[in-house]
Short mmCIF file of C-alpha atoms and ligand atoms in Angstrom, two decimals:
data_model
loop_
_atom_site.label_atom_id
_atom_site.label_comp_id
_atom_site.label_asym_id
_atom_site.label_seq_id
_atom_site.Cartn_x
_atom_site.Cartn_y
_atom_site.Cartn_z
CA MET A 1 97.91 118.36 169.97
CA PHE A 2 97.15 115.91 167.77
CA ASP A 3 96.85 116.39 163.91
CA THR A 4 93.34 115.98 163.81
CA VAL A 5 90.44 116.04 166.36
CA ILE A 6 87.04 115.46 165.31
CA LYS A 7 84.96 116.58 167.72
CA ASN A 8 81.25 116.65 169.32
CA GLY A 9 80.52 113.49 167.27
CA THR A 10 78.27 110.40 168.70
CA ILE A 11 81.18 107.57 167.73
CA VAL A 12 79.43 104.46 166.71
CA THR A 13 80.76 100.75 166.58
CA ALA A 14 79.95 97.28 166.40
CA ARG A 15 78.84 97.58 170.76
CA GLU A 16 78.35 100.83 172.05
CA THR A 17 77.62 104.19 170.52
CA PHE A 18 78.62 107.35 172.91
CA SER A 19 80.00 111.17 172.60
CA ALA A 20 83.15 111.34 172.42
CA ASP A 21 85.77 113.47 170.97
CA LEU A 22 88.29 111.30 168.41
CA ALA A 23 91.91 112.39 167.76
CA ILE A 24 93.87 111.30 164.82
CA THR A 25 98.02 110.95 164.37
CA GLY A 26 99.62 109.98 161.15
CA GLN A 27 97.51 107.82 160.01
CA SER A 28 96.01 106.06 163.60
CA ILE A 29 93.58 106.37 165.81
CA ALA A 30 95.43 108.14 168.78
CA ALA A 31 92.68 109.00 171.35
CA ILE A 32 88.89 109.18 171.92
CA GLY A 33 87.41 111.62 174.96
CA THR A 34 87.02 114.43 175.89
CA ASP A 35 87.90 117.99 174.94
CA LEU A 36 91.10 116.70 172.24
CA ARG A 37 92.65 119.99 170.69
CA GLY A 38 93.78 118.55 167.25
CA LYS A 39 96.03 120.99 164.80
CA ARG A 40 92.80 120.61 162.11
CA GLU A 41 89.90 119.90 164.12
CA ILE A 42 86.22 118.81 162.11
CA ASP A 43 83.92 119.45 163.71
CA ALA A 44 80.93 116.30 164.23
CA THR A 45 77.59 117.96 166.45
CA GLY A 46 75.10 116.34 165.27
CA LYS A 47 76.54 113.73 163.31
CA LEU A 48 77.68 109.82 163.43
CA VAL A 49 80.92 108.68 163.76
CA THR A 50 81.95 105.28 162.54
CA PRO A 51 84.54 103.20 161.40
CA GLY A 52 85.05 103.35 157.52
CA ALA A 53 82.49 100.44 155.90
CA VAL A 54 84.67 97.40 154.61
CA ASP A 55 82.78 96.09 151.15
CA ILE A 56 84.94 92.55 150.55
CA HIS A 57 83.03 91.57 146.97
CA VAL A 58 83.41 93.70 144.37
CA HIS A 59 84.40 92.84 140.54
CA MET A 60 85.95 96.41 139.18
CA GLN A 61 86.88 96.18 135.87
CA MET A 62 86.22 92.58 135.23
CA PRO A 63 86.41 91.14 131.87
CA LEU A 64 83.75 88.65 130.91
CA GLY A 65 85.12 87.99 127.14
CA ASP A 66 83.76 89.24 124.27
CA GLY A 67 84.90 92.42 125.01
CA VAL A 68 82.60 93.00 128.17
CA ILE A 69 83.85 94.48 130.89
CA SER A 70 82.80 95.54 134.43
CA ALA A 71 82.43 99.78 133.88
CA ASP A 72 84.01 100.75 137.12
CA THR A 73 87.32 100.76 136.89
CA PHE A 74 89.80 100.87 139.99
CA HIS A 75 89.67 104.62 140.23
CA THR A 76 86.02 105.58 139.20
CA GLY A 77 85.02 102.31 141.57
CA THR A 78 86.75 103.17 144.36
CA HIS A 79 85.83 107.35 144.06
CA ALA A 80 82.27 106.44 143.97
CA ALA A 81 82.63 103.63 147.45
CA ALA A 82 84.31 106.52 149.22
CA PHE A 83 81.38 108.25 148.42
CA GLY A 84 78.86 106.38 150.11
CA GLY A 85 81.12 105.87 153.35
CA THR A 86 83.55 102.56 152.41
CA THR A 87 87.56 102.87 153.09
CA THR A 88 88.27 99.03 151.80
CA ILE A 89 87.61 97.28 149.16
CA VAL A 90 88.59 93.21 148.37
CA ASP A 91 88.33 92.63 144.60
CA PHE A 92 89.35 89.35 142.22
CA VAL A 93 92.92 87.73 140.98
CA ASP A 94 92.38 85.68 138.25
CA THR A 95 95.03 82.79 137.03
CA LYS A 96 95.17 82.44 133.13
CA PRO A 97 96.02 78.52 132.24
CA ASP A 98 99.21 79.79 131.45
CA GLU A 99 99.88 82.27 134.39
CA THR A 100 101.36 81.35 138.16
CA MET A 101 98.94 82.59 140.32
CA LEU A 102 101.69 85.17 142.03
CA ASP A 103 102.23 86.29 138.81
CA ALA A 104 98.21 86.99 138.36
CA LEU A 105 99.12 88.69 141.65
CA ALA A 106 101.39 91.02 140.90
CA LYS A 107 98.74 91.65 137.41
CA ARG A 108 95.76 92.31 139.34
CA ARG A 109 98.13 94.42 141.83
CA ALA A 110 99.51 96.56 138.10
CA GLU A 111 96.30 97.63 137.48
CA ALA A 112 94.63 98.08 140.99
CA ASP A 113 97.58 100.36 142.50
CA PRO A 114 97.97 103.15 140.17
CA GLN A 115 94.21 103.79 140.00
CA VAL A 116 92.56 103.03 143.55
CA VAL A 117 91.48 105.72 145.85
CA ILE A 118 91.20 103.78 149.27
CA ASP A 119 92.89 100.50 150.33
CA TYR A 120 92.07 97.25 148.68
CA ALA A 121 92.96 94.15 149.01
CA LEU A 122 92.47 90.92 146.96
CA HIS A 123 90.81 86.94 147.07
CA MET A 124 92.19 84.31 144.58
CA THR A 125 90.26 82.83 142.36
CA ILE A 126 90.35 79.17 142.26
CA VAL A 127 88.74 77.92 138.90
CA PRO A 128 89.28 74.08 137.71
CA SER A 129 92.86 75.45 135.21
CA ASP A 130 94.41 76.45 138.76
CA MET A 131 94.07 72.81 139.55
CA ASP A 132 97.87 72.00 139.26
CA LYS A 133 99.01 75.07 141.03
CA LEU A 134 97.11 74.12 144.71
CA HIS A 135 100.74 74.19 145.90
CA GLN A 136 101.40 77.43 144.69
CA LEU A 137 98.49 78.62 148.15
CA PRO A 138 101.95 78.97 150.52
CA ALA A 139 103.28 81.89 148.55
CA VAL A 140 99.85 83.07 147.51
CA VAL A 141 99.48 84.13 151.17
CA ALA A 142 102.70 85.01 151.90
CA ALA A 143 102.30 87.69 149.13
CA GLY A 144 99.26 88.64 150.92
CA CYS A 145 96.05 86.93 149.51
CA GLY A 146 94.32 84.98 152.66
CA SER A 147 91.29 84.15 151.23
CA PHE A 148 90.00 81.93 148.09
CA LYS A 149 87.33 82.58 145.80
CA LEU A 150 85.49 79.34 144.34
CA TYR A 151 82.60 78.76 142.03
CA MET A 152 80.01 76.51 141.83
CA ALA A 153 78.16 77.64 138.57
CA TYR A 154 79.98 78.62 135.39
CA SER A 155 81.54 76.74 132.77
CA PHE A 156 84.28 77.00 134.75
CA ARG A 157 82.94 75.74 137.93
CA LEU A 158 84.63 73.42 140.76
CA THR A 159 83.41 69.79 140.56
CA ASP A 160 82.78 68.09 143.96
CA ASP A 161 85.83 66.20 143.36
CA GLN A 162 88.24 69.68 142.55
CA LEU A 163 85.79 71.13 145.55
CA TYR A 164 87.11 68.87 148.02
CA ARG A 165 91.33 69.41 146.93
CA ALA A 166 90.83 73.18 146.76
CA LEU A 167 89.53 73.21 150.56
CA SER A 168 91.77 71.23 151.20
CA ALA A 169 94.74 72.99 150.13
CA ILE A 170 92.80 76.07 151.54
CA ASN A 171 92.74 74.76 154.97
CA LYS A 172 96.35 73.51 155.24
CA VAL A 173 97.43 76.95 154.32
CA ASN A 174 95.16 78.78 157.47
CA GLY A 175 93.08 80.28 154.16
CA LEU A 176 89.68 81.61 154.07
CA PRO A 177 87.78 80.08 150.80
CA VAL A 178 84.03 82.49 149.70
CA ILE A 179 81.79 80.62 147.18
CA HIS A 180 79.42 81.62 144.82
CA ALA A 181 77.15 78.44 145.70
CA GLU A 182 74.05 77.06 142.95
CA ASN A 183 73.51 73.75 141.31
CA TRP A 184 75.06 74.80 137.75
CA ASP A 185 74.00 71.50 136.20
CA ILE A 186 70.59 71.63 137.34
CA ILE A 187 69.75 74.95 136.05
CA CYS A 188 71.61 74.69 132.73
CA GLN A 189 69.13 72.35 132.32
CA LEU A 190 65.84 74.28 133.11
CA GLN A 191 67.65 76.58 131.08
CA ARG A 192 67.36 74.66 127.93
CA GLU A 193 64.07 73.95 128.92
CA ALA A 194 62.89 77.46 129.04
CA ILE A 195 64.92 78.43 125.85
CA ALA A 196 62.99 75.44 124.21
CA LYS A 197 59.54 77.02 125.17
CA GLY A 198 60.17 80.65 123.72
CA ASN A 199 60.80 81.36 126.99
CA THR A 200 63.45 83.91 126.00
CA GLN A 201 62.85 87.47 128.69
CA PRO A 202 64.65 88.30 131.55
CA ARG A 203 61.78 87.38 133.70
CA TRP A 204 62.91 83.45 132.70
CA HIS A 205 66.34 84.44 134.71
CA PRO A 206 65.46 83.81 138.20
CA ARG A 207 63.00 81.32 137.46
CA THR A 208 65.22 79.52 135.73
CA ARG A 209 67.63 79.51 139.35
CA PRO A 210 65.46 78.77 141.98
CA PRO A 211 66.72 78.65 145.53
CA GLU A 212 66.48 75.18 145.71
CA PHE A 213 69.46 74.95 144.16
CA GLU A 214 71.13 77.80 145.28
CA ALA A 215 70.44 76.27 148.73
CA GLU A 216 71.23 72.68 147.94
CA ALA A 217 74.21 74.20 146.30
CA THR A 218 75.44 75.61 149.77
CA GLY A 219 74.09 72.85 151.77
CA ARG A 220 76.66 70.37 150.07
CA ALA A 221 79.85 73.17 150.31
CA ILE A 222 79.06 73.50 153.91
CA ASP A 223 79.54 69.47 153.74
CA ILE A 224 82.53 69.35 152.24
CA ALA A 225 83.61 72.23 154.25
CA ALA A 226 83.08 70.13 157.03
CA TYR A 227 84.74 66.85 156.49
CA VAL A 228 87.57 69.15 155.64
CA GLY A 229 87.64 70.87 158.84
CA THR A 230 87.44 74.73 156.77
CA PRO A 231 85.62 77.46 157.94
CA LEU A 232 83.70 78.83 154.94
CA HIS A 233 81.90 82.19 153.51
CA ILE A 234 78.91 82.20 152.09
CA PHE A 235 78.35 85.04 149.05
CA HIS A 236 76.16 86.68 147.92
CA VAL A 237 73.20 84.98 149.91
CA SER A 238 69.50 85.76 148.31
CA CYS A 239 66.77 83.48 150.16
CA GLN A 240 65.84 81.88 153.21
CA GLN A 241 66.76 78.49 151.92
CA VAL A 242 70.54 79.00 152.13
CA VAL A 243 69.58 81.24 155.20
CA GLU A 244 68.74 77.68 157.28
CA ARG A 245 71.41 75.96 155.89
CA ILE A 246 73.84 78.20 157.29
CA ALA A 247 72.07 78.86 160.13
CA ALA A 248 71.87 75.33 161.22
CA ALA A 249 75.51 74.78 160.26
CA ARG A 250 75.96 77.30 163.12
CA ALA A 251 73.81 75.70 165.10
CA ARG A 252 76.19 72.07 164.48
CA GLY A 253 79.15 74.59 165.67
CA LEU A 254 81.07 75.67 162.60
CA PRO A 255 82.69 78.08 161.15
CA ILE A 256 80.32 79.26 158.42
CA THR A 257 79.16 82.52 157.48
CA GLY A 258 77.23 84.50 154.89
CA GLU A 259 76.04 87.84 153.10
CA THR A 260 73.74 89.28 151.39
CA CYS A 261 73.55 92.51 149.39
CA PRO A 262 71.51 95.71 148.57
CA GLN A 263 70.19 93.72 145.52
CA TYR A 264 68.14 91.30 147.56
CA LEU A 265 67.19 93.41 149.82
CA PHE A 266 65.94 96.10 148.34
CA LYS A 267 64.75 94.50 144.69
CA THR A 268 62.35 92.15 143.48
CA TRP A 269 61.75 90.04 141.43
CA ASP A 270 59.31 92.92 139.59
CA ALA A 271 61.92 93.91 137.80
CA PHE A 272 62.42 92.18 135.37
CA GLU A 273 59.29 92.67 134.05
CA ALA A 274 60.08 96.04 132.73
CA ASP A 275 60.25 96.61 129.30
CA GLY A 276 63.38 96.62 126.99
CA ILE A 277 67.18 97.09 127.77
CA ALA A 278 65.72 98.14 131.12
CA GLY A 279 64.43 94.74 131.86
CA THR A 280 67.79 92.91 131.46
CA LEU A 281 69.42 95.47 133.89
CA PRO A 282 68.85 93.29 137.23
CA THR A 283 70.69 90.17 135.71
CA CYS A 284 72.76 89.12 138.91
CA ALA A 285 73.59 85.72 139.83
CA PRO A 286 72.32 83.90 142.74
CA PRO A 287 68.62 86.47 141.11
CA ILE A 288 67.22 89.10 142.53
CA ARG A 289 63.95 87.47 144.04
CA ASP A 290 60.18 88.08 145.36
CA HIS A 291 58.96 89.94 148.11
CA VAL A 292 59.22 87.42 150.36
CA GLN A 293 62.70 85.91 150.30
CA GLN A 294 63.50 90.08 150.73
CA ALA A 295 61.49 90.62 153.70
CA ALA A 296 63.59 87.01 155.25
CA LEU A 297 66.89 88.29 154.35
CA TRP A 298 65.92 91.66 156.38
CA THR A 299 64.94 89.03 159.12
CA ALA A 300 67.70 87.00 158.98
CA LEU A 301 70.02 89.62 159.14
CA SER A 302 68.65 91.29 161.82
CA ASP A 303 68.45 87.75 163.86
CA GLY A 304 72.82 87.36 163.61
CA HIS A 305 71.38 84.03 160.62
CA LEU A 306 73.30 86.30 158.37
CA GLN A 307 76.59 87.83 159.36
CA LEU A 308 77.75 90.55 156.79
CA ILE A 309 76.66 93.04 154.04
CA THR A 310 78.30 93.10 150.78
CA THR A 311 77.31 94.37 147.60
CA ASP A 312 79.19 92.12 144.27
CA HIS A 313 79.32 95.48 142.75
CA CYS A 314 80.34 94.45 138.89
CA PRO A 315 78.00 96.70 136.83
CA PHE A 316 77.76 96.30 133.32
CA SER A 317 76.89 98.94 131.29
CA ARG A 318 73.40 98.88 128.92
CA ALA A 319 74.30 98.30 125.49
CA ASP A 320 76.49 95.29 127.63
CA LYS A 321 73.32 94.00 129.16
CA ALA A 322 71.15 94.12 126.33
CA ARG A 323 73.16 91.51 124.82
CA GLY A 324 70.93 89.01 126.50
CA LEU A 325 67.61 91.43 125.16
CA ASP A 326 66.44 88.42 122.75
CA ASN A 327 68.24 85.49 124.88
CA PHE A 328 68.51 86.02 128.93
CA THR A 329 71.55 83.36 129.23
CA ARG A 330 73.53 86.07 127.36
CA ILE A 331 72.83 89.20 129.87
CA PRO A 332 75.92 89.09 131.92
CA GLY A 333 74.89 89.27 135.60
CA GLY A 334 75.69 91.86 138.07
CA VAL A 335 74.44 95.03 139.47
CA PRO A 336 76.11 97.60 140.77
CA SER A 337 75.68 99.01 144.71
CA ILE A 338 79.26 99.98 145.99
CA GLU A 339 77.99 103.22 146.31
CA MET A 340 74.65 103.33 148.47
CA ARG A 341 75.29 100.23 150.62
CA PHE A 342 76.38 101.48 153.45
CA PRO A 343 73.82 104.51 153.83
CA ALA A 344 70.95 103.09 151.97
CA ILE A 345 71.41 99.99 154.55
CA TYR A 346 71.58 103.32 157.75
CA SER A 347 68.20 104.25 156.16
CA LYS A 348 66.23 101.53 155.53
CA GLY A 349 67.90 98.84 158.24
CA VAL A 350 68.27 101.35 161.25
CA LEU A 351 65.39 103.85 160.37
CA GLU A 352 63.25 100.84 159.81
CA GLY A 353 63.61 99.12 162.79
CA TYR A 354 65.79 96.04 161.11
CA LEU A 355 69.39 97.20 162.51
CA THR A 356 70.14 98.77 165.60
CA LEU A 357 73.04 101.08 164.91
CA ASN A 358 75.16 98.92 165.90
CA GLN A 359 74.50 95.67 164.09
CA TRP A 360 74.50 98.58 160.94
CA VAL A 361 78.44 99.29 161.70
CA ASP A 362 79.14 95.47 162.32
CA LEU A 363 77.47 93.93 159.40
CA CYS A 364 78.74 96.80 156.99
CA CYS A 365 82.25 97.38 159.03
CA THR A 366 83.66 94.88 161.29
CA ILE A 367 82.59 91.56 160.37
CA PRO A 368 83.70 91.99 157.07
CA ALA A 369 87.40 93.04 158.68
CA LYS A 370 87.23 90.68 160.47
CA LEU A 371 86.19 87.54 158.40
CA ILE A 372 88.86 88.41 156.54
CA GLY A 373 91.57 89.76 158.39
CA LEU A 374 91.92 93.09 157.79
CA PRO A 375 93.44 93.41 160.96
CA LYS A 376 93.27 96.92 161.73
CA LYS A 377 90.54 98.08 160.01
CA GLY A 378 86.58 98.11 160.32
CA ASP A 379 86.87 99.16 163.93
CA ILE A 380 87.33 102.48 166.17
CA ALA A 381 89.59 102.47 168.19
CA VAL A 382 93.58 103.52 169.67
CA GLY A 383 95.28 102.12 167.22
CA TYR A 384 93.23 101.63 164.10
CA ASP A 385 93.85 102.88 160.66
CA ALA A 386 91.64 106.38 160.73
CA ASP A 387 89.34 105.37 158.55
CA LEU A 388 85.56 107.22 159.25
CA VAL A 389 83.01 108.23 158.45
CA ILE A 390 81.88 111.52 159.69
CA PHE A 391 77.53 110.80 158.74
CA ASP A 392 74.44 113.46 158.63
CA PRO A 393 71.34 110.97 159.66
CA THR A 394 69.36 114.84 158.14
CA LYS A 395 70.76 114.30 154.75
CA THR A 396 68.89 112.95 151.90
CA VAL A 397 69.87 112.04 148.82
CA THR A 398 67.25 110.37 146.00
CA LEU A 399 69.43 108.10 144.14
CA SER A 400 70.18 108.47 140.05
CA THR A 401 72.99 108.34 137.70
CA GLU A 402 73.51 112.27 138.35
CA THR A 403 73.78 111.65 141.93
CA LEU A 404 75.86 108.40 142.71
CA HIS A 405 79.29 108.86 140.95
CA GLU A 406 79.91 105.43 139.91
CA ALA A 407 80.61 104.84 135.76
CA VAL A 408 77.47 103.19 134.46
CA ASP A 409 74.88 104.57 132.62
CA TRP A 410 72.30 103.33 135.18
CA THR A 411 71.71 102.39 138.41
CA LEU A 412 69.02 100.32 139.58
CA TYR A 413 68.02 101.97 142.79
CA ASP A 414 66.69 105.22 140.52
CA GLY A 415 64.72 107.60 142.43
CA LEU A 416 65.20 105.37 146.21
CA GLU A 417 65.28 107.96 148.91
CA VAL A 418 68.18 107.13 151.07
CA SER A 419 67.73 109.02 154.71
CA GLY A 420 71.30 109.59 156.04
CA TRP A 421 74.13 110.20 154.17
CA PRO A 422 78.43 110.53 154.65
CA THR A 423 79.72 113.58 155.05
CA ASP A 424 83.73 113.78 154.95
CA VAL A 425 85.43 110.19 154.91
CA LEU A 426 89.03 109.61 156.33
CA SER A 427 91.14 107.55 154.82
CA ARG A 428 93.71 106.20 156.84
CA GLY A 429 93.59 110.56 158.41
CA GLU A 430 93.55 111.78 154.83
CA LEU A 431 90.45 113.29 154.80
CA ILE A 432 88.90 112.11 150.81
CA VAL A 433 85.79 113.80 151.22
CA ALA A 434 84.95 117.21 152.33
CA ALA A 435 81.78 118.40 152.86
CA GLY A 436 80.74 115.88 150.23
CA VAL A 437 83.40 117.09 148.17
CA ALA A 438 86.63 114.57 146.64
CA LYS A 439 89.89 115.01 147.48
CA MET A 440 91.21 112.27 146.50
CA ALA A 441 94.10 111.38 144.29
CA ALA A 442 94.71 108.24 142.18
CA GLY A 443 96.84 105.87 143.69
CA ARG A 444 96.56 106.89 147.33
CA GLY A 445 94.94 103.76 147.65
CA ARG A 446 97.52 101.20 149.24
CA PHE A 447 97.03 97.11 148.62
CA ILE A 448 96.95 95.75 151.82
CA LYS A 449 97.73 91.87 153.20
CA THR A 450 94.84 89.72 154.37
CA ASN A 451 95.69 86.73 156.61
CA GLY A 452 91.81 85.33 156.41
CA THR A 453 93.00 83.24 159.67
CA PHE A 454 88.94 83.95 160.89
CA ARG A 455 87.55 80.94 162.77
CA GLY A 456 83.89 81.55 163.26
O1 URP B 501 75.76 88.37 138.17
C1 URP B 501 76.78 87.99 138.75
N1 URP B 501 76.44 88.10 140.42
N2 URP B 501 78.00 88.47 138.65
C2 URP B 501 79.15 88.74 139.55
C3 URP B 501 80.07 87.77 139.14
C4 URP B 501 79.97 86.84 140.34
O2 URP B 501 79.06 86.04 139.78
O3 URP B 501 79.82 86.65 142.10
ZN1 ZN B 502 80.67 88.60 142.62
#
């Protein structure tokens, strides 16, 4: 007799789809078979049973300065994630100039630990003021951060020599570098030219960040990584030009991976034409592009040229977005997608024929966990954490701020009909969403150490 048995479901993993019962003992998957019996039994007839989804790119309560902070706390953001079937997230640590990386990690954990309702891990960010702290990387890895975020954009970007030094240091500790790749110098020049001509409206945000310079930066980062001999993961790919750089690198046998996000797969830059504050809301970087680029990203996922889907969930309130109404360069960048990602990728990706069921699970659950080094997450197998989603393919949800649980006063996807939605979600054996109702206590989630040892 097991603690819990999910009966009569269709189990979907990255490899196969089959009918079976799934048994849980304590926090782990204990057996997969037929006629299993449990003290608690959940009937999953007509439903899919998938691994809990893993989102390795989120920004909860991220301060931007001047009182602007991303709207979801670790509590509200993980609560919303759970409703959408995401059971593990990876957020970020930012070290202040006068702090050690370990102190910064301890502070970020102290913010997250009492709030999280699902498990989480953290990437360590390396900015120019961290360049004299690279000797701390072995201690950072030992403390559980096996991946490192590098920026080629914004005021805190790394120059190429700093990028080379950071990648070399990460490689020495077998860490995984993850990168925001855009050519910042050219973007700044294009922004200055636009503003000088009076082109201040939000529609100029994507037009001053052309795909060529996302691709140029990506290619440069790949070349430096290849010289150093390190793997590299490319964050938030928005265009075909970057897909081509990643595909070419992988064809040369380089351990390069790339992700894209729902905002690039469901929205186009037409959204910037909306009047008033609405036109500021889609601002994120790299920018949301046109329908041709969107189609190319779906094809890249389908063909395996992009390896995973994350959200880059980073919501700012309408009031904060409005700060850039008269000058698009001042709009806080970031959009919310954490709750809709897993079901919406099923709804469009699987139901419209871009992805198989197994690719859906691979892109949203299995590869993200493997990439970042979360050994017991993202798959269904005996011994894995019982992080599971019971997914009703017939349940339809129309996205809005009323149906979503994110703590932000807008959604990019207002009115989008999503076919298929989680009804029950388990995190380490605990039923945290039961028949669509939350059962999760703040602080029940755990910090999970990552080992970042994925090599292609
Ligand atoms: O605009 C974006 N993507 N904001 C979040 C921070 C980042 O650049 O990933
Ligand atoms: Zn991000």
